[in-house]
XYZ file of C-alpha atoms in Angstrom:
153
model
C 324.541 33.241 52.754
C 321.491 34.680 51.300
C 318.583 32.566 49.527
C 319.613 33.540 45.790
C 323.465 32.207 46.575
C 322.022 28.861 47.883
C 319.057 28.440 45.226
C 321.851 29.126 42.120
C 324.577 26.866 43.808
C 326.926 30.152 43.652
C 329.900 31.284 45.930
C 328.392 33.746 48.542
C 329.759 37.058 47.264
C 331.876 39.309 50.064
C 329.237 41.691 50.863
C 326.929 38.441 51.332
C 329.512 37.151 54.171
C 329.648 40.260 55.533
C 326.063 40.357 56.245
C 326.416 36.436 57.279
C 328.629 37.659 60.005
C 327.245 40.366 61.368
C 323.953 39.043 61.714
C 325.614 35.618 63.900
C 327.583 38.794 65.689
C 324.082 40.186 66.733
C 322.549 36.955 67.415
C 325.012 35.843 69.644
C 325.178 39.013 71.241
C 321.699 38.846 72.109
C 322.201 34.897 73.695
C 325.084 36.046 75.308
C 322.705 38.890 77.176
C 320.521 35.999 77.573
C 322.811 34.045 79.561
C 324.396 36.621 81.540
C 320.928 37.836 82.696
C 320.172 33.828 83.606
C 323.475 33.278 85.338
C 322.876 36.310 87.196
C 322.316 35.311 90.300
C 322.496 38.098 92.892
C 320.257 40.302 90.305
C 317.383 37.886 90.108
C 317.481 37.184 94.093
C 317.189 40.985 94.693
C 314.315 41.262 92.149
C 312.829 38.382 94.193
C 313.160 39.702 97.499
C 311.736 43.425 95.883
C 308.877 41.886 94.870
C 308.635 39.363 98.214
C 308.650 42.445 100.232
C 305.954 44.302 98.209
C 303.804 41.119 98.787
C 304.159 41.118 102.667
C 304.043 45.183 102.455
C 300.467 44.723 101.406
C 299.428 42.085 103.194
C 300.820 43.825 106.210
C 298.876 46.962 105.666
C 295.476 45.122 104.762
C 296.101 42.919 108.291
C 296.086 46.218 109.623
C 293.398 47.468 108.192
C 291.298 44.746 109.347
C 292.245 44.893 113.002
C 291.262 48.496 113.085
C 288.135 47.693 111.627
C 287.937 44.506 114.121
C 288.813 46.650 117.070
C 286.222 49.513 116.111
C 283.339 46.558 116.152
C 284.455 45.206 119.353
C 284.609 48.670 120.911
C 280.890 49.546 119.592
C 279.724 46.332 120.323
C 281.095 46.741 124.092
C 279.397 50.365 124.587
C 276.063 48.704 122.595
C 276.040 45.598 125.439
C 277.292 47.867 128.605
C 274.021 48.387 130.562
C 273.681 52.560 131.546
C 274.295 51.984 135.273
C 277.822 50.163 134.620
C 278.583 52.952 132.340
C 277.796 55.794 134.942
C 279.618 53.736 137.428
C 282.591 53.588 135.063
C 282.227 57.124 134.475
C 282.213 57.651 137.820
C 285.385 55.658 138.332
C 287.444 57.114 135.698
C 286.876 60.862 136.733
C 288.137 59.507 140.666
C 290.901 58.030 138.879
C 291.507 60.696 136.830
C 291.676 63.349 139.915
C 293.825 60.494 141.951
C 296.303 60.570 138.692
C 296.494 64.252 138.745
C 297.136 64.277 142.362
C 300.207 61.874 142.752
C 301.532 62.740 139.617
C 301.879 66.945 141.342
C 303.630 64.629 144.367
C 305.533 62.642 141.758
C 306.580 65.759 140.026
C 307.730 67.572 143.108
C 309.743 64.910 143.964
C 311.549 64.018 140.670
C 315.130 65.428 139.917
C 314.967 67.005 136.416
C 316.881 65.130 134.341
C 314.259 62.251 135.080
C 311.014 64.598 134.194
C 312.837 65.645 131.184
C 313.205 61.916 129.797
C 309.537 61.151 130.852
C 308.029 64.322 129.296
C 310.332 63.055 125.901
C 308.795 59.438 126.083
C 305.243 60.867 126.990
C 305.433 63.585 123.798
C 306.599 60.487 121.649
C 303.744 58.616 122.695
C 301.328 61.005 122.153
C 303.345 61.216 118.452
C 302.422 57.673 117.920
C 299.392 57.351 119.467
C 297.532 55.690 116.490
C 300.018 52.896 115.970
C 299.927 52.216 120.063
C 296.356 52.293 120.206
C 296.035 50.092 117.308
C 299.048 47.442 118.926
C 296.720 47.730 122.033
C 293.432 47.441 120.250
C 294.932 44.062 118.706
C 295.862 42.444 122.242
C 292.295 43.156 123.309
C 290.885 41.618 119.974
C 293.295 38.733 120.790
C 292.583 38.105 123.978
C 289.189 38.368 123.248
C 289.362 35.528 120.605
C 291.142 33.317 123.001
C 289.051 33.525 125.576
C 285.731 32.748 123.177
C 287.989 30.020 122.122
C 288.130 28.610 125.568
C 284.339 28.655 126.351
């Protein structure tokens, strides 16, 4: 009914019921939508986990960030407290090492069927692919131990 039919006490005219019905068709379409999207359960559970995942995305890549950062201080502040003759001595060390290395892994080599070398010359290539991420995952243990161990003292 419109205003004038209820303010004059008149019949509501059929053009006025018409318009009576079709808005209550549009308004309870419109609750209808409301309640299906409420009683939607699997929808609003996958827009929760979306959303939960972007969270721990984030919070994954800024933990991240900060053990890089973490593991770049410890690694400067190691070389900064090292005195110059342990450093030469390591030096030293890792060039012995390094020849030693070279050495049994030409005896290694030699002695290896090929299908083995093959598979170790794929793992070493995808290591070398993903050398940030390992160095990272390795730069973490060290920050972790170190922690631990400070936590001890």
């Amino acid at each position: 009914m419109t205003d004038q039919s209820r303010d004059n006490g008149s019949t509501p005219t059929p053009e006025e019921l018409r318009e009576q019905v079709e808005g209550t068709r549009e308004e309870l379409g419109m609750t209808v939508e409301a309640l299906a999207a409420k009683a939607d359960v699997k929808a609003r559970a996958q827009e929760k986990t979306a959303a939960v995942k972007q969270q721990v995305a984030e919070k994954t890549a800024q933990a991240a960030v900060q053990v890089r950062e973490k593991a770049a201080q410890v690694g400067q502040l190691a070389r900064e407290k090292t005195p110059e003759p342990v450093r030469e001595k390591a030096a030293q060390a890792k060039a012995q090492l390094t020849d030693t290395a070279d050495t049994l892994a030409a005896r290694i080599q030699e002695k290896t069927p090929e299908p083995a070398r093959e598979k170790a010359l794929h793992t070493a290539q995808a290591a070398r692919r993903n050398r940030k991420p390992l160095l990272a995952a390795a730069a973490a243990v060290v920050v972790l131990l170190a922690v631990r161990r400070k936590r001890r003292r």
